[in-house]
Short mmCIF file of C-alpha atoms in Angstrom, two decimals:
data_model
loop_
_atom_site.label_atom_id
_atom_site.label_comp_id
_atom_site.label_asym_id
_atom_site.label_seq_id
_atom_site.Cartn_x
_atom_site.Cartn_y
_atom_site.Cartn_z
CA MET R 220 -0.09 -0.01 -0.09
CA TYR R 221 0.83 3.85 -0.44
CA CYS R 222 -1.00 6.22 1.11
CA VAL R 223 -0.26 9.73 1.84
CA GLN R 224 -4.08 11.01 2.75
CA CYS R 225 -3.14 11.95 6.24
CA GLU R 226 -0.47 13.03 8.91
CA GLN R 227 -0.06 9.06 10.30
CA SER R 228 0.87 8.42 6.74
CA ASN R 229 4.30 6.20 7.61
CA LYS R 230 7.83 8.11 6.71
CA GLY R 231 5.91 10.56 4.59
CA GLY R 232 4.39 8.09 2.30
CA CYS R 233 5.95 4.60 1.20
CA ALA R 234 4.86 1.02 0.29
CA VAL R 235 4.02 -0.66 3.56
CA ARG R 236 2.47 -3.84 4.73
CA ILE R 237 0.31 -2.17 7.02
CA GLY R 238 -0.42 1.79 7.65
CA SER R 239 0.11 3.73 11.14
CA CYS R 240 -3.63 3.61 11.67
CA GLY R 241 -3.78 0.09 11.44
CA LYS R 242 -5.14 -0.27 7.61
CA THR R 243 -3.86 -3.36 5.73
CA ALA R 244 -2.88 -3.60 2.47
CA ASP R 245 -5.60 -5.77 1.84
CA VAL R 246 -8.02 -2.51 2.82
CA ALA R 247 -5.84 0.06 1.26
CA ASP R 248 -6.32 -1.64 -1.84
CA LEU R 249 -10.04 -2.46 -1.72
CA GLN R 250 -10.49 1.29 -0.71
CA ASP R 251 -8.71 2.59 -3.86
CA VAL R 252 -10.70 0.02 -6.21
CA LEU R 253 -13.96 1.48 -4.41
CA LEU R 254 -13.16 5.29 -4.97
CA ARG R 255 -11.80 4.39 -8.83
CA ILE R 256 -15.32 2.78 -9.34
CA MET R 257 -17.01 5.60 -7.78
CA GLN R 258 -15.92 7.86 -9.76
CA GLY R 259 -16.78 5.85 -12.85
CA VAL R 260 -20.14 6.06 -11.31
CA SER R 261 -19.82 10.19 -11.21
CA VAL R 262 -19.31 9.83 -15.12
CA PHE R 263 -22.60 8.68 -15.56
CA ALA R 264 -24.60 10.79 -13.03
CA ASP R 265 -22.61 14.04 -14.25
CA ARG R 266 -23.73 13.40 -17.91
CA THR R 267 -27.17 12.55 -16.91
CA ALA R 268 -27.24 15.74 -14.66
CA ARG R 269 -26.50 17.71 -17.58
CA LYS R 270 -29.82 16.10 -19.20
CA GLY R 271 -32.09 17.13 -15.93
CA ALA R 272 -32.20 13.69 -14.52
CA HIS R 273 -30.79 11.48 -11.52
CA LEU R 274 -30.65 8.58 -9.14
CA PRO R 275 -31.84 9.16 -5.70
CA ALA R 276 -29.91 5.79 -4.87
CA VAL R 277 -27.24 6.69 -6.43
CA ASP R 278 -27.26 10.24 -4.54
CA ALA R 279 -27.36 8.34 -1.29
CA PHE R 280 -24.66 5.83 -1.93
CA THR R 281 -21.94 8.00 -3.08
CA PRO R 282 -21.55 9.58 0.11
CA HIS R 283 -21.52 7.12 2.27
CA ALA R 284 -19.43 4.79 0.03
CA TRP R 285 -16.76 7.57 0.18
CA PHE R 286 -17.18 8.15 3.78
CA THR R 287 -15.99 4.70 4.20
CA THR R 288 -12.51 5.62 2.93
CA LEU R 289 -11.44 7.79 5.19
CA THR R 290 -8.42 7.93 7.86
CA ASN R 291 -9.67 5.70 10.96
CA VAL R 292 -13.13 4.98 9.83
CA ASN R 293 -13.60 1.54 8.33
CA PHE R 294 -10.91 -1.20 8.12
CA ASP R 295 -13.11 -4.41 7.31
CA ALA R 296 -12.39 -5.94 4.23
CA SER R 297 -15.41 -7.76 3.72
CA ARG R 298 -17.48 -4.70 3.84
CA PHE R 299 -15.49 -3.14 1.32
CA GLU R 300 -15.80 -6.28 -1.10
CA THR R 301 -19.62 -5.88 -0.57
CA LEU R 302 -19.66 -1.91 -1.23
CA ILE R 303 -17.12 -2.55 -4.43
CA ARG R 304 -20.10 -5.02 -5.54
CA GLU R 305 -22.71 -2.56 -4.68
CA ALA R 306 -20.72 0.13 -6.83
CA LEU R 307 -20.41 -1.88 -9.80
CA ALA R 308 -24.50 -2.12 -9.43
CA MET R 309 -24.40 1.76 -9.35
CA ARG R 310 -22.32 2.37 -12.28
CA GLN R 311 -24.85 -0.22 -14.18
CA ALA R 312 -27.75 1.85 -12.67
CA ALA R 313 -26.31 5.12 -13.73
CA GLU R 314 -25.48 4.00 -17.23
CA ARG R 315 -28.86 2.87 -17.83
CA LEU R 316 -30.29 6.00 -17.20
CA ALA R 317 -27.95 7.92 -19.00
CA VAL R 318 -29.22 5.95 -21.98
CA GLU R 319 -32.38 6.14 -21.50
CA VAL R 320 -32.07 10.26 -21.31
CA GLY R 321 -29.93 10.60 -24.26
CA ALA R 322 -26.61 11.87 -22.64
CA ASP R 323 -23.57 12.04 -24.24
CA LEU R 324 -21.60 8.92 -23.63
CA HIS R 325 -18.77 9.52 -25.79
CA ASP R 326 -14.98 9.33 -24.66
CA LEU R 327 -15.96 7.64 -21.49
CA PRO R 328 -12.89 7.86 -19.15
CA GLU R 329 -11.12 4.59 -17.67
CA PRO R 330 -13.42 4.43 -14.48
CA ALA R 331 -16.48 4.34 -16.22
CA THR R 332 -15.84 1.23 -18.27
CA TRP R 333 -13.44 -0.32 -15.77
CA GLN R 334 -14.24 -3.90 -14.79
CA PRO R 335 -11.81 -4.94 -11.67
CA GLY R 336 -13.83 -8.00 -11.16
CA THR R 337 -15.50 -9.04 -7.78
CA SER R 338 -13.74 -11.65 -5.73
CA LEU R 339 -10.72 -10.59 -3.66
CA ALA R 340 -8.22 -12.28 -5.98
CA GLU R 341 -9.29 -10.06 -8.88
CA LEU R 342 -9.62 -6.92 -6.79
CA SER R 343 -5.95 -7.54 -5.75
CA GLU R 344 -5.10 -7.82 -8.57
CA ALA R 345 -6.46 -4.91 -10.37
CA ALA R 346 -5.55 -2.97 -7.26
CA PRO R 347 -2.55 -0.86 -8.99
CA LEU R 348 -4.61 0.31 -11.62
CA ALA R 349 -6.65 2.32 -9.03
CA GLY R 350 -3.33 3.66 -6.85
CA ILE R 351 -2.79 7.18 -6.51
CA GLN R 352 1.16 6.69 -7.75
CA ARG R 353 -0.27 5.49 -10.89
CA PHE R 354 0.48 7.83 -13.02
CA MET R 355 3.52 9.59 -11.08
CA ASP R 356 6.07 8.64 -13.80
CA ARG R 357 4.03 10.56 -16.51
CA ASP R 358 2.61 13.29 -14.45
CA GLY R 359 4.78 13.90 -11.92
CA PRO R 360 4.27 14.37 -8.26
CA SER R 361 2.61 18.04 -8.33
CA ILE R 362 0.06 17.09 -10.83
CA VAL R 363 -0.48 14.16 -8.37
CA GLY R 364 -0.50 15.61 -5.19
CA LEU R 365 -3.17 17.99 -6.77
CA ARG R 366 -5.45 15.00 -7.66
CA ASN R 367 -4.81 13.77 -4.71
CA LEU R 368 -5.94 17.63 -2.64
CA ILE R 369 -9.30 17.15 -4.55
CA LEU R 370 -9.65 13.39 -4.10
CA TYR R 371 -9.06 13.82 -0.11
CA GLY R 372 -11.59 17.07 -0.08
CA LEU R 373 -14.04 15.42 -1.64
CA LYS R 374 -13.77 12.83 0.83
CA GLY R 375 -14.19 15.12 3.45
CA THR R 376 -16.93 16.72 1.87
CA ALA R 377 -18.77 13.25 1.36
CA ALA R 378 -18.53 12.85 5.40
CA TYR R 379 -20.08 16.16 5.81
CA SER R 380 -22.70 14.65 3.23
CA GLU R 381 -23.15 11.74 4.51
CA HIS R 382 -23.75 13.20 8.22
CA ALA R 383 -26.64 15.85 6.63
CA ARG R 384 -28.23 13.19 4.43
CA VAL R 385 -28.92 10.75 7.50
CA LEU R 386 -30.73 13.36 9.12
CA GLY R 387 -32.75 13.86 6.01
CA THR R 388 -31.22 16.82 4.39
CA GLU R 389 -29.88 16.64 0.83
CA GLU R 390 -29.89 18.55 -2.34
CA ALA R 391 -29.51 17.10 -5.64
CA ALA R 392 -27.50 20.25 -6.95
CA VAL R 393 -25.17 19.47 -4.43
CA CYS R 394 -24.91 16.10 -5.27
CA ALA R 395 -24.66 17.12 -9.01
CA GLU R 396 -21.63 19.22 -8.17
CA PHE R 397 -20.13 16.09 -6.31
CA HIS R 398 -20.65 14.01 -9.49
CA ARG R 399 -19.11 16.82 -11.81
CA ILE R 400 -16.05 17.05 -9.69
CA SER R 401 -15.40 13.33 -9.30
CA ALA R 402 -15.75 12.82 -13.09
CA PHE R 403 -13.54 15.36 -13.61
CA LEU R 404 -11.15 13.32 -11.40
CA ALA R 405 -11.89 10.32 -13.42
CA GLY R 406 -10.11 11.79 -16.26
CA ASP R 407 -6.82 11.79 -14.98
CA PRO R 408 -6.41 15.75 -15.70
CA ASN R 409 -3.04 16.73 -15.79
CA ASP R 410 -3.41 20.75 -16.66
CA MET R 411 -2.33 22.95 -13.12
CA ASP R 412 -4.59 25.28 -13.53
CA ALA R 413 -7.62 23.26 -14.07
CA LEU R 414 -6.68 21.34 -11.37
CA LEU R 415 -6.25 24.33 -9.18
CA ARG R 416 -9.73 25.99 -9.99
CA GLU R 417 -11.40 22.43 -9.32
CA ALA R 418 -9.94 22.33 -5.91
CA LEU R 419 -11.53 25.38 -4.99
CA ALA R 420 -14.75 24.30 -6.56
CA VAL R 421 -14.31 21.29 -3.73
CA GLY R 422 -14.07 24.53 -1.18
CA ALA R 423 -17.19 25.96 -2.61
CA LEU R 424 -19.24 22.61 -2.64
CA ASN R 425 -18.02 21.86 0.90
CA LEU R 426 -19.02 25.45 2.08
CA LYS R 427 -22.62 24.32 1.09
CA VAL R 428 -22.36 20.74 2.21
CA MET R 429 -21.56 22.75 5.81
CA GLU R 430 -24.46 24.94 5.65
CA LEU R 431 -26.81 21.72 4.87
CA LEU R 432 -25.21 20.06 7.79
CA ASP R 433 -25.57 23.08 10.33
CA ALA R 434 -29.42 23.14 8.90
CA ALA R 435 -29.85 19.26 9.68
CA ASN R 436 -28.65 19.76 12.64
CA THR R 437 -29.90 23.07 14.44
CA GLY R 438 -33.49 21.98 12.33
CA ARG R 439 -33.57 18.49 14.30
CA PHE R 440 -31.79 19.58 17.53
CA GLY R 441 -32.17 23.22 17.70
CA HIS R 442 -29.34 25.96 17.54
CA PRO R 443 -26.68 25.38 20.40
CA GLU R 444 -27.03 27.07 23.94
CA VAL R 445 -24.26 27.84 25.90
CA SER R 446 -23.87 25.07 28.23
CA MET R 447 -21.65 23.90 30.91
CA VAL R 448 -20.63 20.42 30.07
CA ARG R 449 -19.75 17.94 32.92
CA MET R 450 -16.41 16.01 31.71
CA THR R 451 -16.43 13.76 34.67
CA PRO R 452 -18.61 10.71 35.36
CA LYS R 453 -21.44 10.14 37.34
CA ALA R 454 -22.34 7.00 39.55
CA GLY R 455 -24.60 4.42 37.15
CA LYS R 456 -24.28 2.04 34.23
CA ALA R 457 -22.71 4.08 31.26
CA LEU R 458 -22.46 3.94 27.42
CA LEU R 459 -20.16 6.15 25.45
CA VAL R 460 -20.90 7.30 22.22
CA SER R 461 -18.25 8.44 19.71
CA GLY R 462 -17.79 10.15 16.44
CA HIS R 463 -19.83 12.60 14.89
CA ASP R 464 -23.24 11.28 14.29
CA MET R 465 -26.17 13.33 16.38
CA GLY R 466 -28.36 11.21 14.75
CA ASP R 467 -27.10 8.27 16.25
CA LEU R 468 -26.62 9.73 19.65
CA GLU R 469 -30.41 10.80 19.84
CA ALA R 470 -31.57 7.17 18.58
CA ILE R 471 -29.52 6.02 21.61
CA LEU R 472 -30.87 8.25 23.85
CA GLN R 473 -34.09 7.38 23.01
CA GLN R 474 -33.19 3.98 22.84
CA THR R 475 -31.62 4.40 27.05
CA GLU R 476 -34.19 6.13 28.06
CA GLY R 477 -35.74 4.39 31.47
CA THR R 478 -33.10 1.83 31.18
CA GLY R 479 -30.61 3.34 33.98
CA VAL R 480 -27.74 3.80 31.69
CA ASN R 481 -26.24 6.96 31.26
CA VAL R 482 -25.13 8.37 28.01
CA TYR R 483 -21.50 9.99 27.52
CA THR R 484 -20.37 11.92 24.62
CA HIS R 485 -16.94 11.74 23.34
CA GLY R 486 -14.40 13.45 20.82
CA GLU R 487 -16.46 15.40 18.85
CA LEU R 488 -19.57 14.42 19.87
CA MET R 489 -18.93 16.93 22.97
CA PRO R 490 -20.80 19.90 21.38
CA ALA R 491 -23.66 17.38 21.52
CA ASN R 492 -24.44 18.43 25.00
CA ALA R 493 -25.18 22.07 23.77
CA TYR R 494 -28.21 21.01 21.57
CA PRO R 495 -31.42 21.75 23.30
CA GLY R 496 -32.81 18.93 21.63
CA LEU R 497 -30.52 16.29 23.11
CA LYS R 498 -29.58 18.18 26.07
CA ARG R 499 -33.05 17.82 27.25
CA TYR R 500 -32.29 13.95 28.12
CA ALA R 501 -31.31 13.75 31.92
CA HIS R 502 -29.37 10.87 31.58
CA LEU R 503 -27.08 12.52 29.08
CA ALA R 504 -24.61 12.61 31.50
CA GLY R 505 -21.92 14.66 29.81
CA ASN R 506 -18.47 14.16 28.08
CA TYR R 507 -16.09 11.14 29.07
CA GLY R 508 -12.23 11.59 27.80
CA GLY R 509 -10.75 13.91 25.22
CA ALA R 510 -9.91 13.41 21.44
CA TRP R 511 -9.69 10.20 19.22
CA GLN R 512 -6.27 9.98 19.71
CA ASP R 513 -6.33 9.30 23.53
CA GLN R 514 -9.30 6.81 23.07
CA GLN R 515 -7.31 3.64 23.53
CA LYS R 516 -6.47 4.92 27.10
CA ASP R 517 -10.10 6.27 27.27
CA PHE R 518 -11.50 3.30 26.23
CA ALA R 519 -10.00 1.06 28.19
CA ALA R 520 -10.83 2.89 31.36
CA PHE R 521 -14.50 2.94 30.78
CA PRO R 522 -16.40 0.56 32.51
CA GLY R 523 -19.30 0.38 30.06
CA ALA R 524 -20.25 -0.24 26.55
CA ILE R 525 -18.74 2.07 23.62
CA ILE R 526 -19.95 2.94 20.15
CA MET R 527 -18.16 4.36 17.06
CA THR R 528 -20.79 6.67 14.83
CA SER R 529 -17.88 7.93 12.37
CA ASN R 530 -14.31 8.46 12.37
CA CYS R 531 -12.09 8.30 14.25
CA LEU R 532 -11.15 4.42 15.28
CA ILE R 533 -8.12 2.83 16.73
CA ASN R 534 -7.31 -0.76 16.50
CA PRO R 535 -9.67 -1.84 19.80
CA ASN R 536 -7.82 -5.20 19.79
CA LEU R 537 -4.96 -3.88 21.74
CA ARG R 538 -6.53 -2.45 25.31
CA GLY R 539 -8.98 -5.16 26.30
CA TYR R 540 -12.10 -3.56 25.30
CA ALA R 541 -12.93 -5.06 22.00
CA ASP R 542 -16.08 -6.91 23.31
CA ARG R 543 -17.31 -3.43 24.61
CA LEU R 544 -17.06 -1.88 21.47
CA PHE R 545 -19.58 -1.47 18.57
CA THR R 546 -19.59 0.31 15.20
CA ALA R 547 -22.22 2.09 13.23
CA GLY R 548 -22.66 3.70 10.03
CA PRO R 549 -19.66 3.66 7.99
CA VAL R 550 -17.57 2.50 10.52
CA GLY R 551 -16.05 -1.25 10.55
CA TRP R 552 -13.46 -3.43 12.36
CA ASN R 553 -13.08 -6.93 11.34
CA GLY R 554 -14.71 -9.04 14.17
CA ILE R 555 -16.31 -6.32 15.84
CA THR R 556 -20.46 -5.96 16.20
CA HIS R 557 -21.53 -3.47 13.25
CA ILE R 558 -24.98 -2.07 14.43
CA ALA R 559 -27.72 -2.37 11.86
CA ASP R 560 -30.64 -0.23 11.21
CA HIS R 561 -30.01 2.31 14.55
CA ASP R 562 -31.17 -0.76 16.89
CA PHE R 563 -28.75 -0.38 19.15
CA THR R 564 -29.81 -3.28 22.10
CA PRO R 565 -26.90 -5.21 21.67
CA ALA R 566 -24.73 -2.05 23.14
CA ILE R 567 -27.40 -1.05 25.12
CA ASP R 568 -27.36 -4.77 26.72
CA CYS R 569 -23.90 -4.98 27.27
CA ALA R 570 -23.58 -1.65 28.79
CA ARG R 571 -26.12 -2.92 31.42
CA ALA R 572 -23.95 -5.95 32.05
CA GLN R 573 -20.71 -3.50 32.90
CA PRO R 574 -20.22 -2.24 36.06
CA GLY R 575 -20.28 1.69 35.11
CA PHE R 576 -19.08 4.03 37.59
CA ALA R 577 -19.37 3.30 40.98
CA SER R 578 -19.70 6.85 42.78
CA ASP R 579 -19.67 10.24 41.55
CA ALA R 580 -16.51 11.99 40.29
CA ALA R 581 -15.72 15.65 41.35
CA GLU R 582 -17.62 17.50 38.81
CA VAL R 583 -15.35 19.35 36.35
CA THR R 584 -17.45 21.54 33.52
CA VAL R 585 -16.40 23.37 30.30
CA PRO R 586 -18.37 25.94 28.38
CA ALA R 587 -19.60 24.80 24.88
CA GLY R 588 -22.32 26.08 22.56
CA PHE R 589 -20.99 29.40 21.10
CA ALA R 590 -22.20 28.45 17.69
CA ARG R 591 -23.49 31.30 14.92
CA ASN R 592 -26.67 31.81 16.64
CA THR R 593 -25.66 32.34 20.00
CA VAL R 594 -22.41 34.46 18.87
CA MET R 595 -24.61 36.47 16.54
CA GLY R 596 -27.39 36.70 18.97
CA VAL R 597 -24.79 38.84 21.14
CA ALA R 598 -23.34 40.49 18.42
CA ASP R 599 -23.79 44.48 19.10
CA THR R 600 -22.05 43.07 22.89
CA LEU R 601 -19.24 41.67 20.64
CA LEU R 602 -18.87 44.45 18.36
CA GLY R 603 -19.13 46.53 21.32
CA MET R 604 -16.24 45.03 23.23
CA ILE R 605 -14.48 45.33 20.08
CA ALA R 606 -14.91 48.95 19.39
CA LYS R 607 -14.25 49.87 22.83
CA GLY R 608 -10.95 48.38 23.02
CA GLU R 609 -12.08 45.26 25.15
CA VAL R 610 -11.60 42.89 22.44
CA LYS R 611 -8.41 43.54 20.15
CA ASN R 612 -7.90 40.27 18.24
CA LEU R 613 -9.67 37.51 17.33
CA PHE R 614 -7.77 33.97 17.23
CA LEU R 615 -9.90 30.59 15.26
CA ILE R 616 -7.62 27.89 17.26
CA GLY R 617 -9.06 24.12 16.24
CA GLY R 618 -9.11 21.35 13.70
CA CYS R 619 -8.38 17.96 13.91
CA ASP R 620 -5.85 16.88 16.80
CA GLY R 621 -3.50 13.89 16.61
CA ALA R 622 -0.92 12.07 18.08
CA ARG R 623 2.72 13.40 16.37
CA PRO R 624 5.09 15.59 18.03
CA GLY R 625 4.25 19.55 17.43
CA ARG R 626 0.75 19.42 18.64
CA ASN R 627 1.46 21.12 21.77
CA TYR R 628 1.87 24.28 19.81
CA PHE R 629 -1.97 24.91 19.79
CA HIS R 630 -2.27 24.64 23.66
CA ASP R 631 0.92 26.74 24.16
CA LEU R 632 -0.48 29.52 21.16
CA ALA R 633 -3.96 29.55 23.40
CA VAL R 634 -2.21 30.08 26.55
CA ALA R 635 -0.06 33.00 25.30
CA THR R 636 -2.71 35.18 23.80
CA PRO R 637 -3.63 38.62 24.76
CA GLN R 638 -5.98 38.88 27.64
CA ASP R 639 -7.88 41.20 25.55
CA SER R 640 -8.42 38.99 22.87
CA LEU R 641 -10.94 36.01 22.21
CA ILE R 642 -10.51 32.01 21.00
CA LEU R 643 -13.32 30.43 18.57
CA THR R 644 -12.03 26.95 18.69
CA LEU R 645 -13.82 24.01 17.05
CA GLY R 646 -13.11 20.12 16.32
CA CYS R 647 -11.19 17.82 18.47
CA GLY R 648 -8.23 20.32 18.58
CA LYS R 649 -9.90 22.31 21.66
CA PHE R 650 -8.83 18.92 24.34
CA ARG R 651 -5.31 20.76 23.86
CA PHE R 652 -6.67 23.89 25.85
CA ASN R 653 -10.17 23.97 26.69
CA ARG R 654 -9.61 22.73 30.31
CA GLU R 655 -7.55 25.78 30.68
CA ASP R 656 -8.87 28.79 32.54
CA LEU R 657 -7.80 31.43 30.14
CA GLY R 658 -10.09 33.93 32.13
CA ALA R 659 -13.10 36.10 30.66
CA ILE R 660 -13.83 39.63 29.64
CA ASN R 661 -16.87 41.47 30.64
CA GLY R 662 -18.40 37.97 31.36
CA VAL R 663 -17.52 36.32 28.20
CA PRO R 664 -15.24 33.03 28.20
CA ARG R 665 -12.50 33.85 26.41
CA VAL R 666 -12.73 30.48 24.86
CA LEU R 667 -16.02 30.25 23.11
CA ASP R 668 -16.41 26.20 21.78
CA VAL R 669 -17.97 27.01 18.27
CA GLY R 670 -18.70 23.18 17.71
CA GLN R 671 -17.40 20.20 15.70
CA CYS R 672 -15.23 20.65 13.03
CA ASN R 673 -17.96 20.74 10.31
CA ASP R 674 -18.85 24.07 12.67
CA ALA R 675 -16.18 26.09 10.55
CA TYR R 676 -19.36 26.98 8.96
CA SER R 677 -20.41 28.76 12.25
CA ALA R 678 -17.03 30.50 12.62
CA ILE R 679 -17.39 31.33 8.85
CA ARG R 680 -20.62 32.96 9.32
CA ILE R 681 -19.32 34.53 12.62
CA ALA R 682 -16.32 36.55 10.83
CA GLN R 683 -18.43 37.20 7.73
CA THR R 684 -21.03 38.97 10.02
CA VAL R 685 -18.42 40.97 12.19
CA ALA R 686 -16.49 42.05 8.75
CA ASP R 687 -20.23 42.96 7.29
CA THR R 688 -21.03 45.09 10.53
CA LEU R 689 -17.36 47.14 10.68
CA GLY R 690 -17.76 47.27 6.92
CA CYS R 691 -14.30 45.67 6.06
CA GLU R 692 -13.44 42.55 4.48
CA VAL R 693 -12.54 39.43 6.26
CA ASN R 694 -8.74 39.43 5.89
CA ASP R 695 -9.32 43.26 7.46
CA LEU R 696 -10.53 41.83 10.61
CA PRO R 697 -7.56 41.34 13.58
CA LEU R 698 -8.89 37.58 13.20
CA HIS R 699 -5.91 35.28 13.37
CA TYR R 700 -6.18 31.36 12.21
CA ALA R 701 -3.98 28.41 13.84
CA ILE R 702 -5.18 25.20 11.95
CA SER R 703 -4.54 21.84 12.97
CA TRP R 704 -4.42 19.54 9.78
CA PHE R 705 -4.86 15.97 10.45
CA GLU R 706 -7.17 14.27 8.08
CA GLN R 707 -9.60 14.77 4.54
CA LYS R 708 -12.40 16.58 6.46
CA ALA R 709 -9.82 19.12 7.72
CA THR R 710 -8.50 19.40 4.11
CA ALA R 711 -12.10 20.00 2.76
CA VAL R 712 -12.45 22.82 5.49
CA LEU R 713 -9.19 24.05 4.36
CA LEU R 714 -10.21 24.34 0.81
CA THR R 715 -13.37 26.36 2.09
CA MET R 716 -11.29 28.88 3.59
CA LEU R 717 -9.44 29.24 0.20
CA HIS R 718 -12.49 29.48 -1.55
CA LEU R 719 -13.40 32.24 0.36
CA GLY R 720 -9.82 33.74 0.15
CA ILE R 721 -9.22 33.75 3.41
CA ARG R 722 -5.58 34.68 3.77
CA ARG R 723 -2.54 34.15 6.31
CA ILE R 724 -3.50 30.63 7.64
CA HIS R 725 -1.50 29.27 9.99
CA LEU R 726 -1.27 25.46 9.32
CA GLY R 727 0.25 22.66 11.17
CA PRO R 728 2.14 20.73 12.84
CA THR R 729 2.61 19.45 9.33
CA LEU R 730 1.82 20.28 6.09
CA PRO R 731 0.17 17.84 3.79
CA GLN R 732 2.67 15.37 2.32
CA PHE R 733 0.71 15.42 -0.94
CA LEU R 734 1.66 18.94 -1.36
CA THR R 735 4.65 19.17 -2.91
CA PRO R 736 7.35 22.08 -2.67
CA GLU R 737 5.64 23.99 -6.12
CA VAL R 738 2.06 23.29 -5.10
CA LEU R 739 3.00 24.61 -1.80
CA GLY R 740 4.57 27.12 -3.09
CA VAL R 741 1.67 28.65 -5.39
CA LEU R 742 -0.79 28.60 -2.34
CA ILE R 743 1.66 30.51 -0.25
CA ASP R 744 1.46 32.79 -3.13
CA LEU R 745 -2.30 32.75 -3.54
CA PHE R 746 -3.21 32.92 0.21
CA ASP R 747 -0.41 33.20 2.26
CA ILE R 748 -0.36 30.02 3.76
CA ARG R 749 1.97 29.54 6.44
CA PRO R 750 3.30 26.57 8.31
CA THR R 751 3.21 26.64 12.14
CA GLY R 752 6.45 27.26 13.58
CA ASP R 753 7.34 28.39 17.04
CA ALA R 754 4.11 29.62 19.05
CA GLN R 755 5.61 32.80 20.46
CA GLU R 756 6.96 34.04 17.30
CA ASP R 757 4.13 32.79 15.41
CA LEU R 758 1.95 34.84 17.84
CA ALA R 759 4.27 37.85 17.84
CA HIS R 760 4.22 38.07 13.64
CA MET R 761 -0.07 37.64 14.16
CA LEU R 762 -0.11 40.57 16.66
CA GLN R 763 2.16 42.71 14.49
CA ALA R 764 -0.19 41.95 11.33
CA ALA R 765 -2.96 43.34 13.63
#
C-alpha cells in the first residue's frame, strides 16, 4: 500500500504492509478500487444530470461509499467487498439512466468502463490500476499531488454530506456538483490551473454541504445554547458514544431512556451536549475523555459499552475493550459487532452488563454552545467590546488533533494569547486547551467552543457578520487562524477557507505530504498559507499584522 492521505502516513508516504492507523494493504487496495469505481459512477451521474435527471439511490450511496475510505473509519475488508459489488451495480444503473435520457456517452474515461472483478483475488490484482501513484512517472508529483488534494477534499465533503443525509437533508444540486468534480477527477487531468480551480470548487461545494449539515442539526435539535458540559462521570451504568453522528446519539438516548444507563459523549460529539433537543435527555451525563488519539486509554478505562458512529477509530484489540465496542454507520473493524438499522440493543445490553461507575467523580465542567446563533445573537455586545478596545484580537484555533509531536503548539498558542483577545475553537483540537482557565472579558469566556469540525461554517458566518458590520473584508479583521491539519475533513475545510479567499492561515504541525514544494509555493503566493513554527514567534507575527 502507498498512502499519504493523512498525517499518520508512514515515513512521508511509502509502500508498507500496514499503515500507522492499522489499515492493512488489502483494505487499502479495496478502498482504492472502490473510489475508482465511484468516479465511474459519477461520470454517468454527471452526464445524466446535464439532461436534468438523476438517480436518488446513486446520490444516497455515493457519500456513504466515499466516507468509508476516510482515515480511521472502516478497516473491515469484507465490508469493502460488499461495497464494491454495490458500486458496480450503481454504475450499471447510472449508465442505464444515462442511455435512457440520451446523455452524451462518447469518450468515457477509464473508471466508467473498468471491470476490476468482484472476487478478492481479482480485486487485489486490479488494485494497482486504482493506486494514487499509478501516473507518477507520467505526470509528476505536483500534478498527482493536486489530484490527491481534490480526492481528499471530496472525501471530507462526502463525510459531511453523509452526516447531513442521514438526518434527512440533501440537495440534488449538491449531489450533481459532487458528481461533476468526481467525474473531472476520473479523467486523470494534468492541467495545473484546471486542477487548482477544481480544488477551490471542492471548497465551494464543502461550504454548501456544511451549510446543509448546519441546517440539519439545528432543524432537528435546535440551535446550540451556552451550556456547561460535565467532563467527569456520574455513578451508574454507562454507555460512551464517539464520532460525529448526532442522529445516532439521539437514537441511543431514546433507546436508553428509562434503562438506568447514563450516556456520555466522546471526542467530536462533545458539542452535542449544547443542543436543546439532546440535552433535554436527563441521562445525557456529559462528556468522557478527550480527543480521538487518546481513545485507547479512555476506552480501556471506561466501565461500560462504547459505540463508534463515525471516524476516528483506532485498533480496539490492544487494550482489552474490543468486546465492549460496537460500530455504526460507515465504521467497521473485523470481528467487532456492527449495529444495523439504528437498533442499538446489543450495545445497551452490554452497557447494562458492565459495572459502570461506582460513584460520582468531582464535577468538572467546560463551556460549550458558542455556535453562530449564540454569538451572532450577542453581536452588538461583541462589536461593542471591539469598538471599546476591550477585545483587540480574535483567534480561530482548532481543527483535527493527532498524536504526532508538535501539536502542543496549539495549546501553547492559546495559553499565550493576550487577555484582551477571544479564541474561537472547533474540532477535537479544542481538547488541547479547553480545560485551561484562560479567563473572561466582561463575563464572556475567552475560549468560545463553536462546535464540531464541520462547525467551521459557524465560525465563517461569525467572521463574515463581524466584517460586514464593521464595513471591512474578513481579511482586514484582527482575526488570526491556527489550524491543526490531520485528515480529509480538515482538507475539505481548508479548501473552503481558500475558496473564500481567507489568507494568512497558520497550518500544522506538519503540512499535507501530497503538497509538493511547487504546489505549496502556489498556495503560499495566492493565500499566504504559513506553516506553524514556534508558538511565541507566530503569535508575535499575528499581533504585528493586526
